[in-house]
Amino acid sequence: MPAAKYSVDLTEEERQQLLQLIRKGKSGARKVARANTLLLADEGRTDAEVAQALHLGIATVGRTRKRFVEEGLEAALTERPRPGQRPKLTGKEAAHLIAIACSDPPEGHARWTLRLLAGKAVELGFADSIARETVRQVLKKQTSSPGRSNNGASLR
């Protein structure tokens, strides 16, 4: 098997930092796995050996090696942002929507419904369109916070 394209050579300081990170027990599982990957790679093990020892994919080991060599220790240990859709509402807009839900309902309605709140959010220009489910999730975050109760209030 050919030698690894990216050779990991840790300094004594980096090795101690990784060992401390593993021993501390307060880091996430992925970060600990990356630290172990770098330590085993520094011992001269192949990607396949490291992957088998840590129950990781060979590609994961290769990516970790590559990030260490090209970007340094911190980059190799930390998560990169994951792609995904941005939230429909900002924190300020969500707070405004919650305040509306706590206010008196529009005339002709006994209470605010998710559909009415979604319509109000569009009317206020928070978004071009917004699903009732998004409104429900915003309200649920507010009512399910620790130390809070929803006082039996419900929206349909």
mmCIF file with all atom_site columns, N, CA, C and O in Angstrom, residues 13-56:
data_model
loop_
_atom_site.group_PDB
_atom_site.id
_atom_site.type_symbol
_atom_site.label_atom_id
_atom_site.label_alt_id
_atom_site.label_comp_id
_atom_site.label_asym_id
_atom_site.label_entity_id
_atom_site.label_seq_id
_atom_site.pdbx_PDB_ins_code
_atom_site.Cartn_x
_atom_site.Cartn_y
_atom_site.Cartn_z
_atom_site.occupancy
_atom_site.B_iso_or_equiv
_atom_site.pdbx_formal_charge
_atom_site.auth_seq_id
_atom_site.auth_comp_id
_atom_site.auth_asym_id
_atom_site.auth_atom_id
_atom_site.pdbx_PDB_model_num
ATOM 1   N N  . GLU A 1 13 ? 4.049   19.672 21.616 1.00 0.00 ? 13 GLU A N  1
ATOM 2   C CA . GLU A 1 13 ? 2.980   20.537 22.142 1.00 0.00 ? 13 GLU A CA 1
ATOM 3   C C  . GLU A 1 13 ? 1.616   20.120 21.577 1.00 0.00 ? 13 GLU A C  1
ATOM 4   O O  . GLU A 1 13 ? 0.632   20.036 22.310 1.00 0.00 ? 13 GLU A O  1
ATOM 5   N N  . GLU A 1 14 ? 1.565   19.858 20.257 1.00 0.00 ? 14 GLU A N  1
ATOM 6   C CA . GLU A 1 14 ? 0.310   19.422 19.634 1.00 0.00 ? 14 GLU A CA 1
ATOM 7   C C  . GLU A 1 14 ? -0.134  18.071 20.191 1.00 0.00 ? 14 GLU A C  1
ATOM 8   O O  . GLU A 1 14 ? -1.321  17.862 20.466 1.00 0.00 ? 14 GLU A O  1
ATOM 9   N N  . ARG A 1 15 ? 0.820   17.150 20.374 1.00 0.00 ? 15 ARG A N  1
ATOM 10  C CA . ARG A 1 15 ? 0.495   15.829 20.916 1.00 0.00 ? 15 ARG A CA 1
ATOM 11  C C  . ARG A 1 15 ? -0.103  15.968 22.317 1.00 0.00 ? 15 ARG A C  1
ATOM 12  O O  . ARG A 1 15 ? -1.108  15.353 22.637 1.00 0.00 ? 15 ARG A O  1
ATOM 13  N N  . GLN A 1 16 ? 0.501   16.799 23.150 1.00 0.00 ? 16 GLN A N  1
ATOM 14  C CA . GLN A 1 16 ? -0.011  17.010 24.506 1.00 0.00 ? 16 GLN A CA 1
ATOM 15  C C  . GLN A 1 16 ? -1.401  17.641 24.483 1.00 0.00 ? 16 GLN A C  1
ATOM 16  O O  . GLN A 1 16 ? -2.273  17.281 25.277 1.00 0.00 ? 16 GLN A O  1
ATOM 17  N N  . GLN A 1 17 ? -1.602  18.565 23.570 1.00 0.00 ? 17 GLN A N  1
ATOM 18  C CA . GLN A 1 17 ? -2.919  19.211 23.432 1.00 0.00 ? 17 GLN A CA 1
ATOM 19  C C  . GLN A 1 17 ? -3.987  18.174 23.055 1.00 0.00 ? 17 GLN A C  1
ATOM 20  O O  . GLN A 1 17 ? -5.088  18.173 23.611 1.00 0.00 ? 17 GLN A O  1
ATOM 21  N N  . LEU A 1 18 ? -3.656  17.282 22.138 1.00 0.00 ? 18 LEU A N  1
ATOM 22  C CA . LEU A 1 18 ? -4.603  16.242 21.722 1.00 0.00 ? 18 LEU A CA 1
ATOM 23  C C  . LEU A 1 18 ? -4.879  15.253 22.857 1.00 0.00 ? 18 LEU A C  1
ATOM 24  O O  . LEU A 1 18 ? -6.027  14.866 23.091 1.00 0.00 ? 18 LEU A O  1
ATOM 25  N N  . LEU A 1 19 ? -3.842  14.848 23.553 1.00 0.00 ? 19 LEU A N  1
ATOM 26  C CA . LEU A 1 19 ? -4.025  13.923 24.673 1.00 0.00 ? 19 LEU A CA 1
ATOM 27  C C  . LEU A 1 19 ? -4.877  14.551 25.771 1.00 0.00 ? 19 LEU A C  1
ATOM 28  O O  . LEU A 1 19 ? -5.743  13.898 26.356 1.00 0.00 ? 19 LEU A O  1
ATOM 29  N N  . GLN A 1 20 ? -4.656  15.817 26.028 1.00 0.00 ? 20 GLN A N  1
ATOM 30  C CA . GLN A 1 20 ? -5.456  16.522 27.038 1.00 0.00 ? 20 GLN A CA 1
ATOM 31  C C  . GLN A 1 20 ? -6.913  16.614 26.592 1.00 0.00 ? 20 GLN A C  1
ATOM 32  O O  . GLN A 1 20 ? -7.821  16.408 27.391 1.00 0.00 ? 20 GLN A O  1
ATOM 33  N N  . LEU A 1 21 ? -7.137  16.885 25.322 1.00 0.00 ? 21 LEU A N  1
ATOM 34  C CA . LEU A 1 21 ? -8.495  16.966 24.785 1.00 0.00 ? 21 LEU A CA 1
ATOM 35  C C  . LEU A 1 21 ? -9.225  15.631 24.954 1.00 0.00 ? 21 LEU A C  1
ATOM 36  O O  . LEU A 1 21 ? -10.385 15.596 25.356 1.00 0.00 ? 21 LEU A O  1
ATOM 37  N N  . ILE A 1 22 ? -8.531  14.539 24.706 1.00 0.00 ? 22 ILE A N  1
ATOM 38  C CA . ILE A 1 22 ? -9.131  13.204 24.821 1.00 0.00 ? 22 ILE A CA 1
ATOM 39  C C  . ILE A 1 22 ? -9.417  12.863 26.278 1.00 0.00 ? 22 ILE A C  1
ATOM 40  O O  . ILE A 1 22 ? -10.469 12.329 26.611 1.00 0.00 ? 22 ILE A O  1
ATOM 41  N N  . ARG A 1 23 ? -8.492  13.195 27.150 1.00 0.00 ? 23 ARG A N  1
ATOM 42  C CA . ARG A 1 23 ? -8.643  12.851 28.568 1.00 0.00 ? 23 ARG A CA 1
ATOM 43  C C  . ARG A 1 23 ? -9.682  13.696 29.276 1.00 0.00 ? 23 ARG A C  1
ATOM 44  O O  . ARG A 1 23 ? -10.298 13.250 30.236 1.00 0.00 ? 23 ARG A O  1
ATOM 45  N N  . LYS A 1 24 ? -9.845  14.934 28.832 1.00 0.00 ? 24 LYS A N  1
ATOM 46  C CA . LYS A 1 24 ? -10.749 15.860 29.513 1.00 0.00 ? 24 LYS A CA 1
ATOM 47  C C  . LYS A 1 24 ? -12.183 15.351 29.516 1.00 0.00 ? 24 LYS A C  1
ATOM 48  O O  . LYS A 1 24 ? -12.902 15.513 30.479 1.00 0.00 ? 24 LYS A O  1
ATOM 49  N N  . GLY A 1 25 ? -12.620 14.746 28.427 1.00 0.00 ? 25 GLY A N  1
ATOM 50  C CA . GLY A 1 25 ? -13.955 14.162 28.368 1.00 0.00 ? 25 GLY A CA 1
ATOM 51  C C  . GLY A 1 25 ? -15.072 15.165 28.164 1.00 0.00 ? 25 GLY A C  1
ATOM 52  O O  . GLY A 1 25 ? -16.233 14.838 28.305 1.00 0.00 ? 25 GLY A O  1
ATOM 53  N N  . LYS A 1 26 ? -14.739 16.405 27.851 1.00 0.00 ? 26 LYS A N  1
ATOM 54  C CA . LYS A 1 26 ? -15.781 17.409 27.662 1.00 0.00 ? 26 LYS A CA 1
ATOM 55  C C  . LYS A 1 26 ? -15.968 17.781 26.197 1.00 0.00 ? 26 LYS A C  1
ATOM 56  O O  . LYS A 1 26 ? -16.789 18.618 25.879 1.00 0.00 ? 26 LYS A O  1
ATOM 57  N N  . SER A 1 27 ? -15.221 17.172 25.330 1.00 0.00 ? 27 SER A N  1
ATOM 58  C CA . SER A 1 27 ? -15.320 17.471 23.902 1.00 0.00 ? 27 SER A CA 1
ATOM 59  C C  . SER A 1 27 ? -16.323 16.541 23.241 1.00 0.00 ? 27 SER A C  1
ATOM 60  O O  . SER A 1 27 ? -16.620 15.462 23.753 1.00 0.00 ? 27 SER A O  1
ATOM 61  N N  . GLY A 1 28 ? -16.806 16.944 22.086 1.00 0.00 ? 28 GLY A N  1
ATOM 62  C CA . GLY A 1 28 ? -17.742 16.123 21.334 1.00 0.00 ? 28 GLY A CA 1
ATOM 63  C C  . GLY A 1 28 ? -17.074 14.879 20.781 1.00 0.00 ? 28 GLY A C  1
ATOM 64  O O  . GLY A 1 28 ? -15.844 14.816 20.638 1.00 0.00 ? 28 GLY A O  1
ATOM 65  N N  . ALA A 1 29 ? -17.893 13.896 20.466 1.00 0.00 ? 29 ALA A N  1
ATOM 66  C CA . ALA A 1 29 ? -17.372 12.616 19.978 1.00 0.00 ? 29 ALA A CA 1
ATOM 67  C C  . ALA A 1 29 ? -16.592 12.775 18.677 1.00 0.00 ? 29 ALA A C  1
ATOM 68  O O  . ALA A 1 29 ? -15.554 12.123 18.476 1.00 0.00 ? 29 ALA A O  1
ATOM 69  N N  . ARG A 1 30 ? -17.055 13.633 17.797 1.00 0.00 ? 30 ARG A N  1
ATOM 70  C CA . ARG A 1 30 ? -16.357 13.817 16.520 1.00 0.00 ? 30 ARG A CA 1
ATOM 71  C C  . ARG A 1 30 ? -14.980 14.437 16.728 1.00 0.00 ? 30 ARG A C  1
ATOM 72  O O  . ARG A 1 30 ? -14.005 14.072 16.068 1.00 0.00 ? 30 ARG A O  1
ATOM 73  N N  . LYS A 1 31 ? -14.917 15.399 17.627 1.00 0.00 ? 31 LYS A N  1
ATOM 74  C CA . LYS A 1 31 ? -13.641 16.056 17.897 1.00 0.00 ? 31 LYS A CA 1
ATOM 75  C C  . LYS A 1 31 ? -12.655 15.062 18.512 1.00 0.00 ? 31 LYS A C  1
ATOM 76  O O  . LYS A 1 31 ? -11.476 15.041 18.154 1.00 0.00 ? 31 LYS A O  1
ATOM 77  N N  . VAL A 1 32 ? -13.120 14.222 19.421 1.00 0.00 ? 32 VAL A N  1
ATOM 78  C CA . VAL A 1 32 ? -12.265 13.207 20.034 1.00 0.00 ? 32 VAL A CA 1
ATOM 79  C C  . VAL A 1 32 ? -11.802 12.203 18.980 1.00 0.00 ? 32 VAL A C  1
ATOM 80  O O  . VAL A 1 32 ? -10.635 11.794 18.967 1.00 0.00 ? 32 VAL A O  1
ATOM 81  N N  . ALA A 1 33 ? -12.699 11.819 18.073 1.00 0.00 ? 33 ALA A N  1
ATOM 82  C CA . ALA A 1 33 ? -12.322 10.887 17.002 1.00 0.00 ? 33 ALA A CA 1
ATOM 83  C C  . ALA A 1 33 ? -11.247 11.496 16.108 1.00 0.00 ? 33 ALA A C  1
ATOM 84  O O  . ALA A 1 33 ? -10.291 10.810 15.714 1.00 0.00 ? 33 ALA A O  1
ATOM 85  N N  . ARG A 1 34 ? -11.369 12.787 15.806 1.00 0.00 ? 34 ARG A N  1
ATOM 86  C CA . ARG A 1 34 ? -10.351 13.449 14.983 1.00 0.00 ? 34 ARG A CA 1
ATOM 87  C C  . ARG A 1 34 ? -9.011  13.503 15.724 1.00 0.00 ? 34 ARG A C  1
ATOM 88  O O  . ARG A 1 34 ? -7.956  13.314 15.118 1.00 0.00 ? 34 ARG A O  1
ATOM 89  N N  . ALA A 1 35 ? -9.068  13.781 17.021 1.00 0.00 ? 35 ALA A N  1
ATOM 90  C CA . ALA A 1 35 ? -7.836  13.824 17.818 1.00 0.00 ? 35 ALA A CA 1
ATOM 91  C C  . ALA A 1 35 ? -7.164  12.453 17.820 1.00 0.00 ? 35 ALA A C  1
ATOM 92  O O  . ALA A 1 35 ? -5.942  12.345 17.618 1.00 0.00 ? 35 ALA A O  1
ATOM 93  N N  . ASN A 1 36 ? -7.943  11.404 18.036 1.00 0.00 ? 36 ASN A N  1
ATOM 94  C CA . ASN A 1 36 ? -7.392  10.046 17.998 1.00 0.00 ? 36 ASN A CA 1
ATOM 95  C C  . ASN A 1 36 ? -6.837  9.716  16.620 1.00 0.00 ? 36 ASN A C  1
ATOM 96  O O  . ASN A 1 36 ? -5.800  9.049  16.493 1.00 0.00 ? 36 ASN A O  1
ATOM 97  N N  . THR A 1 37 ? -7.516  10.162 15.577 1.00 0.00 ? 37 THR A N  1
ATOM 98  C CA . THR A 1 37 ? -7.047  9.945  14.201 1.00 0.00 ? 37 THR A CA 1
ATOM 99  C C  . THR A 1 37 ? -5.662  10.553 14.016 1.00 0.00 ? 37 THR A C  1
ATOM 100 O O  . THR A 1 37 ? -4.751  9.901  13.482 1.00 0.00 ? 37 THR A O  1
ATOM 101 N N  . LEU A 1 38 ? -5.491  11.784 14.466 1.00 0.00 ? 38 LEU A N  1
ATOM 102 C CA . LEU A 1 38 ? -4.202  12.455 14.301 1.00 0.00 ? 38 LEU A CA 1
ATOM 103 C C  . LEU A 1 38 ? -3.106  11.775 15.125 1.00 0.00 ? 38 LEU A C  1
ATOM 104 O O  . LEU A 1 38 ? -1.970  11.633 14.658 1.00 0.00 ? 38 LEU A O  1
ATOM 105 N N  . LEU A 1 39 ? -3.448  11.332 16.317 1.00 0.00 ? 39 LEU A N  1
ATOM 106 C CA . LEU A 1 39 ? -2.451  10.651 17.151 1.00 0.00 ? 39 LEU A CA 1
ATOM 107 C C  . LEU A 1 39 ? -2.003  9.334  16.521 1.00 0.00 ? 39 LEU A C  1
ATOM 108 O O  . LEU A 1 39 ? -0.800  9.033  16.492 1.00 0.00 ? 39 LEU A O  1
ATOM 109 N N  . LEU A 1 40 ? -2.944  8.565  16.017 1.00 0.00 ? 40 LEU A N  1
ATOM 110 C CA . LEU A 1 40 ? -2.585  7.289  15.375 1.00 0.00 ? 40 LEU A CA 1
ATOM 111 C C  . LEU A 1 40 ? -1.833  7.524  14.065 1.00 0.00 ? 40 LEU A C  1
ATOM 112 O O  . LEU A 1 40 ? -0.894  6.786  13.736 1.00 0.00 ? 40 LEU A O  1
ATOM 113 N N  . ALA A 1 41 ? -2.234  8.543  13.318 1.00 0.00 ? 41 ALA A N  1
ATOM 114 C CA . ALA A 1 41 ? -1.544  8.859  12.061 1.00 0.00 ? 41 ALA A CA 1
ATOM 115 C C  . ALA A 1 41 ? -0.111  9.299  12.344 1.00 0.00 ? 41 ALA A C  1
ATOM 116 O O  . ALA A 1 41 ? 0.810   8.975  11.581 1.00 0.00 ? 41 ALA A O  1
ATOM 117 N N  . ASP A 1 42 ? 0.080   10.000 13.450 1.00 0.00 ? 42 ASP A N  1
ATOM 118 C CA . ASP A 1 42 ? 1.422   10.446 13.839 1.00 0.00 ? 42 ASP A CA 1
ATOM 119 C C  . ASP A 1 42 ? 2.323   9.261  14.178 1.00 0.00 ? 42 ASP A C  1
ATOM 120 O O  . ASP A 1 42 ? 3.542   9.323  14.009 1.00 0.00 ? 42 ASP A O  1
ATOM 121 N N  . GLU A 1 43 ? 1.716   8.165  14.638 1.00 0.00 ? 43 GLU A N  1
ATOM 122 C CA . GLU A 1 43 ? 2.487   6.947  14.944 1.00 0.00 ? 43 GLU A CA 1
ATOM 123 C C  . GLU A 1 43 ? 2.926   6.219  13.678 1.00 0.00 ? 43 GLU A C  1
ATOM 124 O O  . GLU A 1 43 ? 3.644   5.228  13.751 1.00 0.00 ? 43 GLU A O  1
ATOM 125 N N  . GLY A 1 44 ? 2.462   6.670  12.518 1.00 0.00 ? 44 GLY A N  1
ATOM 126 C CA . GLY A 1 44 ? 2.862   6.067  11.260 1.00 0.00 ? 44 GLY A CA 1
ATOM 127 C C  . GLY A 1 44 ? 1.881   5.048  10.720 1.00 0.00 ? 44 GLY A C  1
ATOM 128 O O  . GLY A 1 44 ? 2.183   4.331  9.768  1.00 0.00 ? 44 GLY A O  1
ATOM 129 N N  . ARG A 1 45 ? 0.700   4.965  11.303 1.00 0.00 ? 45 ARG A N  1
ATOM 130 C CA . ARG A 1 45 ? -0.291  4.000  10.825 1.00 0.00 ? 45 ARG A CA 1
ATOM 131 C C  . ARG A 1 45 ? -0.921  4.484  9.519  1.00 0.00 ? 45 ARG A C  1
ATOM 132 O O  . ARG A 1 45 ? -1.030  5.673  9.265  1.00 0.00 ? 45 ARG A O  1
ATOM 133 N N  . THR A 1 46 ? -1.353  3.533  8.722  1.00 0.00 ? 46 THR A N  1
ATOM 134 C CA . THR A 1 46 ? -2.004  3.863  7.448  1.00 0.00 ? 46 THR A CA 1
ATOM 135 C C  . THR A 1 46 ? -3.443  4.299  7.714  1.00 0.00 ? 46 THR A C  1
ATOM 136 O O  . THR A 1 46 ? -3.991  4.069  8.808  1.00 0.00 ? 46 THR A O  1
ATOM 137 N N  . ASP A 1 47 ? -4.057  4.883  6.693  1.00 0.00 ? 47 ASP A N  1
ATOM 138 C CA . ASP A 1 47 ? -5.461  5.301  6.813  1.00 0.00 ? 47 ASP A CA 1
ATOM 139 C C  . ASP A 1 47 ? -6.357  4.112  7.145  1.00 0.00 ? 47 ASP A C  1
ATOM 140 O O  . ASP A 1 47 ? -7.261  4.216  7.969  1.00 0.00 ? 47 ASP A O  1
ATOM 141 N N  . ALA A 1 48 ? -6.098  2.984  6.514  1.00 0.00 ? 48 ALA A N  1
ATOM 142 C CA . ALA A 1 48 ? -6.914  1.790  6.751  1.00 0.00 ? 48 ALA A CA 1
ATOM 143 C C  . ALA A 1 48 ? -6.775  1.302  8.187  1.00 0.00 ? 48 ALA A C  1
ATOM 144 O O  . ALA A 1 48 ? -7.761  0.918  8.822  1.00 0.00 ? 48 ALA A O  1
ATOM 145 N N  . GLU A 1 49 ? -5.558  1.317  8.708  1.00 0.00 ? 49 GLU A N  1
ATOM 146 C CA . GLU A 1 49 ? -5.335  0.878  10.094 1.00 0.00 ? 49 GLU A CA 1
ATOM 147 C C  . GLU A 1 49 ? -6.025  1.820  11.089 1.00 0.00 ? 49 GLU A C  1
ATOM 148 O O  . GLU A 1 49 ? -6.656  1.377  12.051 1.00 0.00 ? 49 GLU A O  1
ATOM 149 N N  . VAL A 1 50 ? -5.905  3.119  10.845 1.00 0.00 ? 50 VAL A N  1
ATOM 150 C CA . VAL A 1 50 ? -6.547  4.110  11.724 1.00 0.00 ? 50 VAL A CA 1
ATOM 151 C C  . VAL A 1 50 ? -8.058  3.949  11.653 1.00 0.00 ? 50 VAL A C  1
ATOM 152 O O  . VAL A 1 50 ? -8.744  3.938  12.680 1.00 0.00 ? 50 VAL A O  1
ATOM 153 N N  . ALA A 1 51 ? -8.575  3.808  10.444 1.00 0.00 ? 51 ALA A N  1
ATOM 154 C CA . ALA A 1 51 ? -10.021 3.667  10.262 1.00 0.00 ? 51 ALA A CA 1
ATOM 155 C C  . ALA A 1 51 ? -10.546 2.433  10.983 1.00 0.00 ? 51 ALA A C  1
ATOM 156 O O  . ALA A 1 51 ? -11.591 2.482  11.646 1.00 0.00 ? 51 ALA A O  1
ATOM 157 N N  . GLN A 1 52 ? -9.833  1.336  10.879 1.00 0.00 ? 52 GLN A N  1
ATOM 158 C CA . GLN A 1 52 ? -10.257 0.099  11.536 1.00 0.00 ? 52 GLN A CA 1
ATOM 159 C C  . GLN A 1 52 ? -10.175 0.234  13.054 1.00 0.00 ? 52 GLN A C  1
ATOM 160 O O  . GLN A 1 52 ? -11.080 -0.179 13.774 1.00 0.00 ? 52 GLN A O  1
ATOM 161 N N  . ALA A 1 53 ? -9.119  0.837  13.552 1.00 0.00 ? 53 ALA A N  1
ATOM 162 C CA . ALA A 1 53 ? -8.927  0.975  14.997 1.00 0.00 ? 53 ALA A CA 1
ATOM 163 C C  . ALA A 1 53 ? -9.998  1.872  15.625 1.00 0.00 ? 53 ALA A C  1
ATOM 164 O O  . ALA A 1 53 ? -10.440 1.629  16.746 1.00 0.00 ? 53 ALA A O  1
ATOM 165 N N  . LEU A 1 54 ? -10.425 2.898  14.895 1.00 0.00 ? 54 LEU A N  1
ATOM 166 C CA . LEU A 1 54 ? -11.373 3.873  15.453 1.00 0.00 ? 54 LEU A CA 1
ATOM 167 C C  . LEU A 1 54 ? -12.796 3.701  14.926 1.00 0.00 ? 54 LEU A C  1
ATOM 168 O O  . LEU A 1 54 ? -13.674 4.487  15.275 1.00 0.00 ? 54 LEU A O  1
ATOM 169 N N  . HIS A 1 55 ? -13.005 2.692  14.088 1.00 0.00 ? 55 HIS A N  1
ATOM 170 C CA . HIS A 1 55 ? -14.323 2.446  13.493 1.00 0.00 ? 55 HIS A CA 1
ATOM 171 C C  . HIS A 1 55 ? -14.818 3.667  12.713 1.00 0.00 ? 55 HIS A C  1
ATOM 172 O O  . HIS A 1 55 ? -15.943 4.128  12.883 1.00 0.00 ? 55 HIS A O  1
ATOM 173 N N  . LEU A 1 56 ? -13.936 4.174  11.870 1.00 0.00 ? 56 LEU A N  1
ATOM 174 C CA . LEU A 1 56 ? -14.249 5.315  11.006 1.00 0.00 ? 56 LEU A CA 1
ATOM 175 C C  . LEU A 1 56 ? -14.091 4.886  9.556  1.00 0.00 ? 56 LEU A C  1
ATOM 176 O O  . LEU A 1 56 ? -13.517 3.842  9.269  1.00 0.00 ? 56 LEU A O  1
#
